[in-house]
Structures are given as structure tokens and as C-alpha cells.
Amino acid sequence: MDAHSHLGTYNFVGSRIDGYEQPTALLTKQAAKALKAVSDDVMAFLATAPPVP
């Protein structure tokens, strides 16, 4: 799923959400670091995982 799926109609409400006009996310430094750590872990896992048939 696109990180900015709320910009269109494919989201949790099924329609465009007023106020979401820019593909921007505001996070605290703590949240951004946590998301990067998870992303890094997922990318490392995917780099070593066997291909799915």
C-alpha cells in the first residue's frame, strides 16, 4: 500500500479525505527513527529471504 494512500479513494474511509492535499507525513524524531529502524530490518530480511515461487 502506498504510504500516502489517503490522497485518493483507496483508504480506510473509501473516499478522498478533505485536508490531505500534500503527500507529507509529520512525525516526531522518535517516530521517524523507529519507522526507519523497521524499514531497515524489513529491507535486510528481504535481501536474504529466498524468492517466493
N, CA, C and O atoms as a DFTB+ gen file, in Angstrom:
212 C
 N C O
     1  1       0.845      -1.177       0.000
     2  2       0.000       0.000       0.000
     3  2       0.888       1.238       0.000
     4  3       1.916       1.280       0.675
     5  1       0.491       2.207      -0.739
     6  2       1.211       3.472      -0.814
     7  2       1.140       4.176       0.539
     8  3       0.090       4.202       1.182
     9  1       2.246       4.734       0.956
    10  2       2.281       5.446       2.238
    11  2       1.331       6.625       2.260
    12  3       0.935       7.087       3.330
    13  1       0.964       7.114       1.094
    14  2       0.078       8.276       1.028
    15  2      -1.251       7.913       0.374
    16  3      -1.809       8.691      -0.400
    17  1      -1.748       6.723       0.696
    18  2      -2.976       6.266       0.055
    19  2      -4.182       7.099       0.459
    20  3      -5.216       7.041      -0.207
    21  1      -4.077       7.866       1.526
    22  2      -5.201       8.712       1.933
    23  2      -5.460       9.834       0.934
    24  3      -6.496      10.495       1.002
    25  1      -4.517      10.058      -0.007
    26  2      -4.700      11.113      -1.006
    27  2      -5.772      10.748      -2.032
    28  3      -6.355      11.635      -2.656
    29  1      -6.031       9.480      -2.209
    30  2      -7.019       9.036      -3.192
    31  2      -8.228       8.425      -2.513
    32  3      -8.602       8.824      -1.410
    33  1      -8.840       7.450      -3.181
    34  2     -10.026       6.811      -2.626
    35  2      -9.731       5.444      -2.020
    36  3     -10.600       4.859      -1.373
    37  1      -8.511       4.922      -2.219
    38  2      -8.153       3.623      -1.650
    39  2      -7.581       3.845      -0.255
    40  3      -6.363       3.865      -0.077
    41  1      -8.453       4.011       0.730
    42  2      -8.058       4.277       2.108
    43  2      -9.111       3.705       3.044
    44  3     -10.034       3.023       2.599
    45  1      -8.984       3.972       4.307
    46  2      -9.870       3.369       5.299
    47  2     -11.292       3.920       5.286
    48  3     -12.173       3.321       5.902
    49  1     -11.548       5.036       4.610
    50  2     -12.907       5.575       4.527
    51  2     -13.520       5.391       3.144
    52  3     -14.720       5.607       2.971
    53  1     -12.725       5.000       2.164
    54  2     -13.242       4.724       0.834
    55  2     -13.462       5.941      -0.045
    56  3     -14.020       5.820      -1.136
    57  1     -13.039       7.097       0.405
    58  2     -13.139       8.308      -0.413
    59  2     -11.999       9.248      -0.050
    60  3     -11.326       9.074       0.966
    61  1     -11.799      10.246      -0.901
    62  2     -10.745      11.224      -0.641
    63  2     -11.040      11.954       0.668
    64  3     -12.187      12.300       0.948
    65  1     -10.009      12.183       1.458
    66  2     -10.167      12.829       2.755
    67  2      -9.810      14.308       2.624
    68  3      -8.694      14.656       2.236
    69  1     -10.761      15.164       2.948
    70  2     -10.511      16.604       2.901
    71  2      -9.341      16.957       3.813
    72  3      -9.217      16.424       4.916
    73  1      -8.500      17.845       3.350
    74  2      -7.364      18.291       4.146
    75  2      -6.069      17.590       3.802
    76  3      -4.992      18.105       4.104
    77  1      -6.146      16.422       3.173
    78  2      -4.946      15.698       2.764
    79  2      -4.645      16.045       1.317
    80  3      -5.047      15.332       0.399
    81  1      -3.942      17.133       1.126
    82  2      -3.658      17.590      -0.220
    83  2      -2.193      17.451      -0.598
    84  3      -1.855      17.556      -1.777
    85  1      -1.330      17.221       0.352
    86  2       0.094      17.063       0.090
    87  2       0.549      15.682       0.552
    88  3       0.080      15.196       1.581
    89  1       1.449      15.043      -0.185
    90  2       1.979      13.749       0.241
    91  2       3.053      13.939       1.309
    92  3       4.233      13.681       1.075
    93  1       2.626      14.391       2.476
    94  2       3.546      14.735       3.554
    95  2       3.118      14.048       4.842
    96  3       1.928      13.968       5.150
    97  1       4.076      13.563       5.576
    98  2       3.805      12.985       6.890
    99  2       4.617      13.755       7.920
   100  3       5.815      13.974       7.737
   101  1       3.978      14.158       8.983
   102  2       4.666      14.848      10.072
   103  2       4.857      13.870      11.217
   104  3       3.894      13.303      11.733
   105  1       6.103      13.678      11.606
   106  2       6.434      12.731      12.667
   107  2       7.402      13.359      13.645
   108  3       8.145      14.277      13.299
   109  1       7.389      12.862      14.864
   110  2       8.435      13.253      15.807
   111  2       9.728      12.570      15.377
   112  3       9.695      11.611      14.606
   113  1      10.849      13.048      15.861
   114  2      12.130      12.396      15.547
   115  2      12.123      10.958      16.048
   116  3      12.653      10.064      15.386
   117  1      11.527      10.734      17.210
   118  2      11.465       9.388      17.780
   119  2      10.674       8.453      16.862
   120  3      11.098       7.324      16.615
   121  1       9.537       8.912      16.361
   122  2       8.731       8.078      15.470
   123  2       9.448       7.843      14.147
   124  3       9.425       6.727      13.626
   125  1      10.082       8.871      13.596
   126  2      10.806       8.723      12.332
   127  2      11.946       7.718      12.481
   128  3      12.157       6.886      11.599
   129  1      12.670       7.789      13.576
   130  2      13.773       6.841      13.807
   131  2      13.242       5.417      13.955
   132  3      13.851       4.468      13.462
   133  1      12.105       5.273      14.633
   134  2      11.519       3.945      14.811
   135  2      11.061       3.368      13.467
   136  3      11.280       2.188      13.190
   137  1      10.432       4.188      12.644
   138  2       9.994       3.724      11.324
   139  2      11.177       3.365      10.440
   140  3      11.120       2.389       9.692
   141  1      12.242       4.142      10.518
   142  2      13.440       3.825       9.730
   143  2      14.051       2.512      10.186
   144  3      14.498       1.712       9.364
   145  1      14.072       2.288      11.498
   146  2      14.628       1.034      12.018
   147  2      13.828      -0.162      11.511
   148  3      14.408      -1.177      11.126
   149  1      12.511      -0.049      11.509
   150  2      11.670      -1.142      10.999
   151  2      11.904      -1.323       9.508
   152  3      12.037      -2.452       9.035
   153  1      11.955      -0.230       8.765
   154  2      12.206      -0.306       7.328
   155  2      13.546      -0.970       7.044
   156  3      13.647      -1.815       6.155
   157  1      14.567      -0.593       7.793
   158  2      15.894      -1.198       7.617
   159  2      15.845      -2.697       7.887
   160  3      16.448      -3.480       7.154
   161  1      15.126      -3.102       8.941
   162  2      15.001      -4.524       9.271
   163  2      14.284      -5.282       8.158
   164  3      14.707      -6.374       7.778
   165  1      13.211      -4.712       7.638
   166  2      12.461      -5.367       6.563
   167  2      13.329      -5.492       5.313
   168  3      13.348      -6.544       4.673
   169  1      14.041      -4.432       4.966
   170  2      14.892      -4.482       3.779
   171  2      16.004      -5.520       3.943
   172  3      16.333      -6.228       2.991
   173  1      16.580      -5.616       5.135
   174  2      17.615      -6.621       5.385
   175  2      17.041      -8.030       5.266
   176  3      17.671      -8.923       4.699
   177  1      15.841      -8.214       5.806
   178  2      15.185      -9.526       5.706
   179  2      14.916      -9.876       4.247
   180  3      15.203     -10.991       3.814
   181  1      14.371      -8.938       3.495
   182  2      14.039      -9.196       2.093
   183  2      15.285      -9.485       1.261
   184  3      15.228     -10.250       0.298
   185  1      16.402      -8.878       1.628
   186  2      17.652      -9.100       0.887
   187  2      18.170     -10.519       1.072
   188  3      18.902     -11.028       0.224
   189  1      17.794     -11.162       2.177
   190  2      18.298     -12.511       2.453
   191  2      17.241     -13.593       2.346
   192  3      17.571     -14.778       2.397
   193  1      15.983     -13.217       2.201
   194  2      14.906     -14.195       2.134
   195  2      14.938     -14.904       0.777
   196  3      15.269     -14.300      -0.243
   197  1      14.590     -16.187       0.781
   198  2      14.536     -16.893      -0.505
   199  2      13.380     -16.359      -1.348
   200  3      12.384     -15.887      -0.800
   201  1      13.502     -16.426      -2.667
   202  2      12.418     -15.936      -3.518
   203  2      11.137     -16.759      -3.317
   204  3      11.186     -17.959      -3.046
   205  1      10.028     -16.101      -3.453
   206  2       8.734     -16.772      -3.339
   207  2       8.404     -17.367      -4.703
   208  3       8.462     -16.679      -5.723
   209  1       8.053     -18.666      -4.710
   210  2       7.763     -19.318      -6.001
   211  2       6.505     -18.778      -6.653
   212  3       6.131     -19.225      -7.737
